[in-house]
Short mmCIF file of N, CA, C and O in Angstrom, two decimals:
data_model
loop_
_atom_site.label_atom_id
_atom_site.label_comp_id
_atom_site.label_asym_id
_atom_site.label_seq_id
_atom_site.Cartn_x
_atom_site.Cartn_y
_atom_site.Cartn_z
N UNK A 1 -23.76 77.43 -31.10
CA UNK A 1 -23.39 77.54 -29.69
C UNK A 1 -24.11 76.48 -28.88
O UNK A 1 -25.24 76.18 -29.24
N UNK A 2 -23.48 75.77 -27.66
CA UNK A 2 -23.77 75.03 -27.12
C UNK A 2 -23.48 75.41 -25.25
O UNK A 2 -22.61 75.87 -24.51
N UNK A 3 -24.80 74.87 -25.24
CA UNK A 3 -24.43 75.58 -23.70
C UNK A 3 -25.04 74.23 -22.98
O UNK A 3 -25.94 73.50 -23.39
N UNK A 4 -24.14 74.12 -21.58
CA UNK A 4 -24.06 72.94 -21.39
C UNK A 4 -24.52 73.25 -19.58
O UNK A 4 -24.30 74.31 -19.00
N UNK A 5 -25.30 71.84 -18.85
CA UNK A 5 -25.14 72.58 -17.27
C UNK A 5 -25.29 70.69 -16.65
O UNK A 5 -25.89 69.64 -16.89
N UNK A 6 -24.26 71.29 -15.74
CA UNK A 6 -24.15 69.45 -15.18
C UNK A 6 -25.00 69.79 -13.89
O UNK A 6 -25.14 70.96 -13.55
N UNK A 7 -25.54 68.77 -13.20
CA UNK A 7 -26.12 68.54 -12.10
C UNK A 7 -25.80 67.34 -11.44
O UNK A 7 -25.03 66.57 -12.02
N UNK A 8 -26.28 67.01 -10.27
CA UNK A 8 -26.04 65.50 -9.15
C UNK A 8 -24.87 65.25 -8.14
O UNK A 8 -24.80 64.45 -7.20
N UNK A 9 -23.92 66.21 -8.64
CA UNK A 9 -22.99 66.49 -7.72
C UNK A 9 -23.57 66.28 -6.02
O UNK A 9 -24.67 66.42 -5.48
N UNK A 10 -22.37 65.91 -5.58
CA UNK A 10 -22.62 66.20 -3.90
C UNK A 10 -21.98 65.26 -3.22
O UNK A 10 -21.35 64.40 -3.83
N UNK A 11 -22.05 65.28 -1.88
CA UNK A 11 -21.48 64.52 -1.13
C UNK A 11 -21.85 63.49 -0.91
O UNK A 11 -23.08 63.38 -0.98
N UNK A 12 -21.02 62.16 -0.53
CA UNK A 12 -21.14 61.10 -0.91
C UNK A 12 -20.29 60.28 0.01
O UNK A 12 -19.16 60.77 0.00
N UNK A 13 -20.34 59.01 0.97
CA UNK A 13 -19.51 58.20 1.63
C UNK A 13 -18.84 57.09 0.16
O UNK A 13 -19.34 56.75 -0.91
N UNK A 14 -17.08 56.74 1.06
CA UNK A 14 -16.53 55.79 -0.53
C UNK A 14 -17.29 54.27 -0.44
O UNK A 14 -17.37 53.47 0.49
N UNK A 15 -17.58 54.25 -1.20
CA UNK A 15 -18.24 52.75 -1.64
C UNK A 15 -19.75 53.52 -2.35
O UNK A 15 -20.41 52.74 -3.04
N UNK A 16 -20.12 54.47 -2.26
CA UNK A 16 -21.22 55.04 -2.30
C UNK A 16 -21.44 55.09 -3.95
O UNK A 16 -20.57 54.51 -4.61
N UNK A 17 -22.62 55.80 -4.76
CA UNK A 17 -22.95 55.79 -6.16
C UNK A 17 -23.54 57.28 -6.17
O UNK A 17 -24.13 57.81 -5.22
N UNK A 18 -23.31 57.81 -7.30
CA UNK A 18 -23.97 59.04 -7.78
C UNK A 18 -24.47 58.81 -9.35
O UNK A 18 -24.64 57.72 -9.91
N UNK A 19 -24.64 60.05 -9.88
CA UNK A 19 -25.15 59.80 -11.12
C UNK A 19 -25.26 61.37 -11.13
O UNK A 19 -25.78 62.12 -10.30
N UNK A 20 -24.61 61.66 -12.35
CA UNK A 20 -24.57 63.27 -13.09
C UNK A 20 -25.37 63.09 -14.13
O UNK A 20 -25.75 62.04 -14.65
N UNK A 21 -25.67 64.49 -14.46
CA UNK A 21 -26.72 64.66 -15.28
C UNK A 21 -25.91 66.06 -16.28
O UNK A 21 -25.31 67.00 -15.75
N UNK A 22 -26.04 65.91 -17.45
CA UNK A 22 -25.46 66.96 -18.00
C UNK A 22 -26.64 67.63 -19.45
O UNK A 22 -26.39 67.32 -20.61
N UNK A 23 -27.57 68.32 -19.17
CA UNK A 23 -28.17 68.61 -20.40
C UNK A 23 -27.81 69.93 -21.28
O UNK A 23 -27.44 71.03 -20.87
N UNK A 24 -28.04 69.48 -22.64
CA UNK A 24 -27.19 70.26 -23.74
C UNK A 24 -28.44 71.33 -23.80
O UNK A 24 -29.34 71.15 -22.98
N UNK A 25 -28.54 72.35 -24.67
CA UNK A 25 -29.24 73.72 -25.18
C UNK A 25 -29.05 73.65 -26.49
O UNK A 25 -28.99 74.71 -27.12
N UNK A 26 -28.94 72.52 -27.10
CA UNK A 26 -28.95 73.05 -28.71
C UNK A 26 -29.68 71.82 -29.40
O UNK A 26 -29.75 70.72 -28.86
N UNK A 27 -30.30 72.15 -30.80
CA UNK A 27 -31.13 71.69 -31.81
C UNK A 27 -30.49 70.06 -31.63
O UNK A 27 -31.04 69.11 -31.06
N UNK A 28 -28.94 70.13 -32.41
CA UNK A 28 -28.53 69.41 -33.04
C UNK A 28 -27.96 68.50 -31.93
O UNK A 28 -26.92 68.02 -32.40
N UNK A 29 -28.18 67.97 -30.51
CA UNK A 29 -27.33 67.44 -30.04
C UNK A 29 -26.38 65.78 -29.99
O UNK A 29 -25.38 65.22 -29.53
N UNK A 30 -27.81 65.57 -31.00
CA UNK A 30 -27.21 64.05 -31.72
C UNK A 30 -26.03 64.21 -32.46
O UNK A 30 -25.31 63.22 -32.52
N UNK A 31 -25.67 65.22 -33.03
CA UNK A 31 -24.75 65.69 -33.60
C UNK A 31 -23.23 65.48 -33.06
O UNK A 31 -22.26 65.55 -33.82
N UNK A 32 -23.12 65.20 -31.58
CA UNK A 32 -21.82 65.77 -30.84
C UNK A 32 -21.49 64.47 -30.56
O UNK A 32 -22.34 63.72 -31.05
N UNK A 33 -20.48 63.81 -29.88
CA UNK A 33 -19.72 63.17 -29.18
C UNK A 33 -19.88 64.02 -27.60
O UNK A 33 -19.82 65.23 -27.41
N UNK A 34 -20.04 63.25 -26.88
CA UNK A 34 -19.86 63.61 -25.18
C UNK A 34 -18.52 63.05 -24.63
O UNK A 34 -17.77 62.14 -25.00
N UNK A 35 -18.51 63.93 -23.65
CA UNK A 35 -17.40 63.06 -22.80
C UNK A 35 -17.74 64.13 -21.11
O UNK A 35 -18.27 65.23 -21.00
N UNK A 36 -17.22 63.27 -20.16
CA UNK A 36 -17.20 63.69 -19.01
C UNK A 36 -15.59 64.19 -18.81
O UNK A 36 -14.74 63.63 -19.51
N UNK A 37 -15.25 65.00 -18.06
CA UNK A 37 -13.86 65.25 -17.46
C UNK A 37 -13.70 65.61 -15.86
O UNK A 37 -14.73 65.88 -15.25
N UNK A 38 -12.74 65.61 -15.32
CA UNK A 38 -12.93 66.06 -13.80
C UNK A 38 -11.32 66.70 -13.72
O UNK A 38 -10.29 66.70 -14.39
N UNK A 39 -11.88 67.27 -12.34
CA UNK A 39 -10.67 67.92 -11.95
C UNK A 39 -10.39 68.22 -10.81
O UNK A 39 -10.74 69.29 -10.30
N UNK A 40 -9.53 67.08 -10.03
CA UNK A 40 -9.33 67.29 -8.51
C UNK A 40 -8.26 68.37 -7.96
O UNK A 40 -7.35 68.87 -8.63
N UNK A 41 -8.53 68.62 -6.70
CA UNK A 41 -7.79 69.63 -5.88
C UNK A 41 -6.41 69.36 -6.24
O UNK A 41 -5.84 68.30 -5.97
N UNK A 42 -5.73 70.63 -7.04
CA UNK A 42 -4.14 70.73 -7.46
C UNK A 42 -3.97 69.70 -8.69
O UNK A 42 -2.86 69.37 -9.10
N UNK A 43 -5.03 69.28 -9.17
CA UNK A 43 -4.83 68.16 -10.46
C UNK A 43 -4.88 68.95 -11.25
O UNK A 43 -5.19 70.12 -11.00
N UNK A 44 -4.44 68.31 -13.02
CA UNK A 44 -4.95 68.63 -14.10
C UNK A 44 -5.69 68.25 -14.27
O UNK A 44 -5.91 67.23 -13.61
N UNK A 45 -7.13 68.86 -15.67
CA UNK A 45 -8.03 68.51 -15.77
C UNK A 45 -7.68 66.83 -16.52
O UNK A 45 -7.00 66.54 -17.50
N UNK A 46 -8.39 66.05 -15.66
CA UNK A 46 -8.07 64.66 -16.83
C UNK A 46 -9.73 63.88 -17.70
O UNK A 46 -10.83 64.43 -17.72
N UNK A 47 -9.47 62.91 -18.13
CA UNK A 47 -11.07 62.63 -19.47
C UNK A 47 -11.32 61.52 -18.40
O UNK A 47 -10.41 61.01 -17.75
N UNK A 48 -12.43 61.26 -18.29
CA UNK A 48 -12.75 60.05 -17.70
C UNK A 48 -13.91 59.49 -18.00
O UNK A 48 -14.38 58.68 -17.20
N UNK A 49 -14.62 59.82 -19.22
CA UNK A 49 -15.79 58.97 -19.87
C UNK A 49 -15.84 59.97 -21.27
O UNK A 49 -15.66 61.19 -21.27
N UNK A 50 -16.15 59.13 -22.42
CA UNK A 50 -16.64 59.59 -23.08
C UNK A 50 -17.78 58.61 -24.13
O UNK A 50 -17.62 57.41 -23.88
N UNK A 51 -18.71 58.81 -25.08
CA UNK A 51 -19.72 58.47 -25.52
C UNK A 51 -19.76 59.33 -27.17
O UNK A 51 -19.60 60.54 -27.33
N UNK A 52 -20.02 58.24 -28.29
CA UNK A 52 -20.10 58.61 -29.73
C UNK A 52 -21.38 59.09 -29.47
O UNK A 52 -21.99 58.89 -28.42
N UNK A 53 -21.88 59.85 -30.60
CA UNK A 53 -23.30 61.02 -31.35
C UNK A 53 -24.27 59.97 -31.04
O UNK A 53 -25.13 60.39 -30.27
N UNK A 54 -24.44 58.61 -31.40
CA UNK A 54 -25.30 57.37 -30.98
C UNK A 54 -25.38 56.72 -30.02
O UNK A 54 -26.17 55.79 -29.96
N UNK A 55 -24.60 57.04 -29.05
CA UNK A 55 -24.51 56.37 -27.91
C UNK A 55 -23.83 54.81 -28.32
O UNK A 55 -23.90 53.95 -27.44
N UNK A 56 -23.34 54.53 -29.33
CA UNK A 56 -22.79 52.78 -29.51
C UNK A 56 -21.65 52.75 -29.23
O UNK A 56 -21.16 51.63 -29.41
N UNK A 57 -20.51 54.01 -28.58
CA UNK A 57 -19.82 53.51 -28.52
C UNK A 57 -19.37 54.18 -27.29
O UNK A 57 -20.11 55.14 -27.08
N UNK A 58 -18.45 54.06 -26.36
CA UNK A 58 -17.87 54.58 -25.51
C UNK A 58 -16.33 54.34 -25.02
O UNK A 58 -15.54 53.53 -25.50
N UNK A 59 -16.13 55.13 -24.11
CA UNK A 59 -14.61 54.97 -23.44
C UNK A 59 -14.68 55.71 -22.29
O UNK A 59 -15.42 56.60 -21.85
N UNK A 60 -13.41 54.92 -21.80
CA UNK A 60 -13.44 55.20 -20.37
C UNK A 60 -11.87 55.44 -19.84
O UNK A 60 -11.06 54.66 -20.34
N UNK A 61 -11.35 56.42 -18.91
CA UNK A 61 -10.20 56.53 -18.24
C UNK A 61 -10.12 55.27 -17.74
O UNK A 61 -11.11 54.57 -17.51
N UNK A 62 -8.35 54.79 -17.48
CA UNK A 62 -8.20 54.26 -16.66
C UNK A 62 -9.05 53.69 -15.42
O UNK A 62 -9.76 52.69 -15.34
N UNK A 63 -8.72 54.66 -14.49
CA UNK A 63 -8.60 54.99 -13.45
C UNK A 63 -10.69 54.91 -13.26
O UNK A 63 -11.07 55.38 -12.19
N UNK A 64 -11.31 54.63 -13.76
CA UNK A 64 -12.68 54.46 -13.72
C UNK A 64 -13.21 53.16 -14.06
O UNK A 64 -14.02 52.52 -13.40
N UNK A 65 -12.45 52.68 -15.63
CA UNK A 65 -13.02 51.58 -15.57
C UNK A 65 -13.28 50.87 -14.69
O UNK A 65 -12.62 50.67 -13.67
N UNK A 66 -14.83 50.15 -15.15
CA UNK A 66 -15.22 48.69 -14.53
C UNK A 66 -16.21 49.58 -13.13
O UNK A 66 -16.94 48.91 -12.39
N UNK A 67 -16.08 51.06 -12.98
CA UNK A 67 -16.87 51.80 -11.91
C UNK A 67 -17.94 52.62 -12.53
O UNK A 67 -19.10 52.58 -12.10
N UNK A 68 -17.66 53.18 -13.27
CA UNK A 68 -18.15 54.20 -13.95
C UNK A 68 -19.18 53.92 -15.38
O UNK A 68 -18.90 53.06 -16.21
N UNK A 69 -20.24 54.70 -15.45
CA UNK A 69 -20.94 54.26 -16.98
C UNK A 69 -21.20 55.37 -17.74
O UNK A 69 -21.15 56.33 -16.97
N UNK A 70 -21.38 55.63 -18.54
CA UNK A 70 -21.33 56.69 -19.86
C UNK A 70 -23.00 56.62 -20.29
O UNK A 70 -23.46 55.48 -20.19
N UNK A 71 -23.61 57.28 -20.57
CA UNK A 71 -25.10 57.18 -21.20
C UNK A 71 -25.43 58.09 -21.65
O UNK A 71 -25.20 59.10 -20.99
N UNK A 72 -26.14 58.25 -22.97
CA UNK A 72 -27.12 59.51 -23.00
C UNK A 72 -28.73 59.20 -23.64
O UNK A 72 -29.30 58.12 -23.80
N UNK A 73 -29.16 60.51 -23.91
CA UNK A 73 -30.51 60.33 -24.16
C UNK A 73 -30.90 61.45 -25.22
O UNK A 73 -31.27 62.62 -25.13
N UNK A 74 -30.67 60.63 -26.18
CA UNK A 74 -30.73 62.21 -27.13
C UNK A 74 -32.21 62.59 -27.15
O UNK A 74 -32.38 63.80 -27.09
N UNK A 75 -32.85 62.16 -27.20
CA UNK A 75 -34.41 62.86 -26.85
C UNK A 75 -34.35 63.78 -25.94
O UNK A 75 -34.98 64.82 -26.11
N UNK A 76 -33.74 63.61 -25.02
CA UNK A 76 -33.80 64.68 -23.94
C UNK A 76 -32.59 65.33 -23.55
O UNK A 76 -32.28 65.57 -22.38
N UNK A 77 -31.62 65.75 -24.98
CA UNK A 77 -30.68 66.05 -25.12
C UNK A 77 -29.59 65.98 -24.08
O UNK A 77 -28.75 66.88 -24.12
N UNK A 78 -29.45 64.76 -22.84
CA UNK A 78 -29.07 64.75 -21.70
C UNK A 78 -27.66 63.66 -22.40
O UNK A 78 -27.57 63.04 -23.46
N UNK A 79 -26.91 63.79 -21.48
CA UNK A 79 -25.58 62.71 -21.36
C UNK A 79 -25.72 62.36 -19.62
O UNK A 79 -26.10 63.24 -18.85
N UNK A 80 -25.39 61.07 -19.17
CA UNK A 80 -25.73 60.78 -17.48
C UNK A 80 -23.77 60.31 -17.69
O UNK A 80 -23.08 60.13 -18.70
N UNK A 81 -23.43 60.26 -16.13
CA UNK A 81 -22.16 59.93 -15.42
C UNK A 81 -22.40 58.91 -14.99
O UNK A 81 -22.24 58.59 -16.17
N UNK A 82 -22.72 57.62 -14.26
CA UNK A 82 -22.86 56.62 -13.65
C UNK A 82 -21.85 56.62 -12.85
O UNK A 82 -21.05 55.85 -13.37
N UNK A 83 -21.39 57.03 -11.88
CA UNK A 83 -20.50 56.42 -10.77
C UNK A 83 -20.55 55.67 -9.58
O UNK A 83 -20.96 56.18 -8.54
N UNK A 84 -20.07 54.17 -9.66
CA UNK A 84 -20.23 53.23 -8.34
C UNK A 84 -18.79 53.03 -7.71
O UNK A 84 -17.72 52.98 -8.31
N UNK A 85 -19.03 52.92 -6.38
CA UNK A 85 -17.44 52.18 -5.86
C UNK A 85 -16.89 53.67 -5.78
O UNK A 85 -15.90 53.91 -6.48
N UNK A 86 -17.27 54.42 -5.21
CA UNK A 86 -16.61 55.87 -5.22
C UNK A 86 -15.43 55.64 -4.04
O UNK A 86 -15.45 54.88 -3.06
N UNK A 87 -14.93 56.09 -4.26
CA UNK A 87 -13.38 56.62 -3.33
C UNK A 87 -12.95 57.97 -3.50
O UNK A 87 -13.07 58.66 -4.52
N UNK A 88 -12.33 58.36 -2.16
CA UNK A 88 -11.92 59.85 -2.14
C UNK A 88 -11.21 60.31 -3.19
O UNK A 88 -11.12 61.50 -3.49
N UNK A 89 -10.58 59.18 -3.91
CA UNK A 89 -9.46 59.76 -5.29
C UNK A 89 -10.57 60.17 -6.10
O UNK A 89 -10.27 61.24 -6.63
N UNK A 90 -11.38 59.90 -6.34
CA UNK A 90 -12.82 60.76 -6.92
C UNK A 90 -13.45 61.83 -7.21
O UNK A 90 -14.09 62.26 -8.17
N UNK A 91 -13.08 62.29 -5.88
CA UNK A 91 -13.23 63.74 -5.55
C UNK A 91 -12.47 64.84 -6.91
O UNK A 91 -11.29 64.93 -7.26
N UNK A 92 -13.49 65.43 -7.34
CA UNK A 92 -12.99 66.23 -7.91
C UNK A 92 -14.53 67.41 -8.80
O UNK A 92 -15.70 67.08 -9.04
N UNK A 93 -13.88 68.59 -9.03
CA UNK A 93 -15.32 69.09 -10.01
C UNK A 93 -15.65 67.89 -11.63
O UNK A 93 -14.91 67.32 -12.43
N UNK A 94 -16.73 67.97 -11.48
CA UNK A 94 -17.14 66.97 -13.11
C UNK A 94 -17.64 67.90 -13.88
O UNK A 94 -18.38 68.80 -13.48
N UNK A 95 -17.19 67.71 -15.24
CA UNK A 95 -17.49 68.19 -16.13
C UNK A 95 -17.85 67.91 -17.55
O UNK A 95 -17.09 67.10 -18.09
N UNK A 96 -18.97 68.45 -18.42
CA UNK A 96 -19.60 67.08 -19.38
C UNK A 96 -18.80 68.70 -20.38
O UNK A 96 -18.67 69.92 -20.22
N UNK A 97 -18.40 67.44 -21.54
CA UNK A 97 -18.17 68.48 -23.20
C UNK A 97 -18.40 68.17 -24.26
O UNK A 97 -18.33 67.02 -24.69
N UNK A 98 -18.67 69.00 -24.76
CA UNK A 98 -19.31 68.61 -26.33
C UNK A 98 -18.24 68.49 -27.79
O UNK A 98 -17.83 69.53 -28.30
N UNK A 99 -17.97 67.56 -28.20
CA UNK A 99 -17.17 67.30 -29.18
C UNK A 99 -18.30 67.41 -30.68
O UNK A 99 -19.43 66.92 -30.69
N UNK A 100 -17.81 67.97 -31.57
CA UNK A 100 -18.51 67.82 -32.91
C UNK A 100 -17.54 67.36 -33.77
O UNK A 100 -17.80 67.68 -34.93
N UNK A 101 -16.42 66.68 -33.64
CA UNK A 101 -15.60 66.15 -34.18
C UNK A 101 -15.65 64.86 -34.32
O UNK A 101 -15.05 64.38 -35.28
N UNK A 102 -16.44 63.93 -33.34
CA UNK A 102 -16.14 62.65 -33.16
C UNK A 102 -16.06 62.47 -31.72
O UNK A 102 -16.71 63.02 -30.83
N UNK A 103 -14.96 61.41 -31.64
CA UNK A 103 -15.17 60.50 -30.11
C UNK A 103 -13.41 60.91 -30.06
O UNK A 103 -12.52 60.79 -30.90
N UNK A 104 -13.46 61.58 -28.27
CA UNK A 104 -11.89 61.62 -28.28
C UNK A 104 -11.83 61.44 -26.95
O UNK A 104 -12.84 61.18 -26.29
N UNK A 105 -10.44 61.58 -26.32
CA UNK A 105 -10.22 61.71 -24.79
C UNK A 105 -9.14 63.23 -24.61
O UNK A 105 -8.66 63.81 -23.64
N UNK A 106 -9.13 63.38 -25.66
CA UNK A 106 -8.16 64.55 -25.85
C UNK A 106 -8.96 65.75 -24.95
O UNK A 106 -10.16 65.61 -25.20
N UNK A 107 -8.78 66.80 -24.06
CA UNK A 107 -9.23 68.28 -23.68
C UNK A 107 -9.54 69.23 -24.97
O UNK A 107 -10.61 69.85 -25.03
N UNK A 108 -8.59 69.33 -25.96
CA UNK A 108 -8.59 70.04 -26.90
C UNK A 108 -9.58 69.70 -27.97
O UNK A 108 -9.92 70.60 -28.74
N UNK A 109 -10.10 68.49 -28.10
CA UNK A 109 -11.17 68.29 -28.87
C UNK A 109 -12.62 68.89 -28.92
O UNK A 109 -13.42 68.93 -29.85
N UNK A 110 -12.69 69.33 -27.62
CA UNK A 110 -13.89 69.39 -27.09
C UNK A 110 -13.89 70.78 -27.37
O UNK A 110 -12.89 71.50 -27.34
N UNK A 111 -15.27 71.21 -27.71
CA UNK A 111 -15.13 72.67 -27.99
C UNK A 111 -15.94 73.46 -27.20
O UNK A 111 -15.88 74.68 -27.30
N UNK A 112 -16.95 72.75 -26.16
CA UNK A 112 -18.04 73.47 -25.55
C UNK A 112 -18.10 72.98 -24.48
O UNK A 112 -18.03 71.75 -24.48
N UNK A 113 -18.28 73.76 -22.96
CA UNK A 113 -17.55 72.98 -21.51
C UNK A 113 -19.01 73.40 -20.59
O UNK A 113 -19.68 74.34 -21.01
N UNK A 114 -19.29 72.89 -19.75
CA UNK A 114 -20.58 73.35 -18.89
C UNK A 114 -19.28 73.86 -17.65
O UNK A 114 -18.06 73.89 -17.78
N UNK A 115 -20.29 74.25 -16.29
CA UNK A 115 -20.12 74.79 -15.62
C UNK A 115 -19.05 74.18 -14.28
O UNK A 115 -18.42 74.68 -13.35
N UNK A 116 -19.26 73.02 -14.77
CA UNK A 116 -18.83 71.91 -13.86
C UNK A 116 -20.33 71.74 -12.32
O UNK A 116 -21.09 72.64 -11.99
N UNK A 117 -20.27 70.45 -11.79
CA UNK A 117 -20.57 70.02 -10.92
C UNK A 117 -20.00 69.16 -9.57
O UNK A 117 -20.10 67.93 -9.65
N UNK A 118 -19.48 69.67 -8.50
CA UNK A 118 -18.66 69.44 -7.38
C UNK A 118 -19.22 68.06 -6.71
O UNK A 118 -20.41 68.03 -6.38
N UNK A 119 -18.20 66.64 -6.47
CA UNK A 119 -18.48 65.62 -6.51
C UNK A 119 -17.16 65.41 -5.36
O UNK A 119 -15.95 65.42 -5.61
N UNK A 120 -17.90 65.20 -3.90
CA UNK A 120 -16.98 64.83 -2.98
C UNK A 120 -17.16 63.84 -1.98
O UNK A 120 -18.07 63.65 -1.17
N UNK A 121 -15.90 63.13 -2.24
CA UNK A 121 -16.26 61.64 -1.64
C UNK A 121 -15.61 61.54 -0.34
O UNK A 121 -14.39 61.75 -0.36
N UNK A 122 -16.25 61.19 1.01
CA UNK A 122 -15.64 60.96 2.42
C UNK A 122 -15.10 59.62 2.49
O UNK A 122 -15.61 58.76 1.77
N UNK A 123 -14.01 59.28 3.34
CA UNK A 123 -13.40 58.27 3.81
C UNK A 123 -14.20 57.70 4.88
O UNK A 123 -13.80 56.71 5.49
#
């Protein structure tokens, strides 16, 4: 079992930067693949970062690249969000998940979801 809790959320002007914090609860967390997801008002949930068990590899949504950075820290069983260049299309809850499968962008891959953290960007 993996239990997951994001933090850094909050309000934010667009052009502005945040940075999420997502730390895992389990032994093995080198073990997993990360990924971030979000989910804006009346959206589906969509993937918008994810990160291999080593951190060497990553991916990114669309709609983020070239803004956004992927990181973790397996010592301190943490995965970080990097977000710069924020805009209101932004806005949405974030959410970090734990894959033990590998590296995906798929929802269904992911088998373990934190609580989400609320990330809202002003015009």
């Amino acid at each position: 079992q993996v239990q997951l809790t994001e933090s850094g959320g909050g309000l934010v002007q667009a052009g502005g930067s945040l940075r999420l914090s997502c730390v895992a609860s389990v032994r093995t967390f080198s073990h997993y693949a990360m990924g971030w997801f979000r989910q804006g008002p009346g959206k589906e949930r969509e993937f918008v970062a994810g990160i291999s068990w080593s951190g060497g590899s990553t991916w990114y949504g669309d709609s983020v690249k070239g803004r956004f950075t992927i990181s973790r820290d397996n010592a301190k069983n943490t995965v970080y969000l990097q977000m710069n260049s924020l805009t209101p299309e932004d806005t949405a809850v974030y959410y970090c998940a734990a894959d033990p499968g590998g590296f995906s962008d798929s929802l269904s891959a992911y088998d373990y979801w934190g609580q989400g953290t609320q990330v809202t960007v002003s015009s």
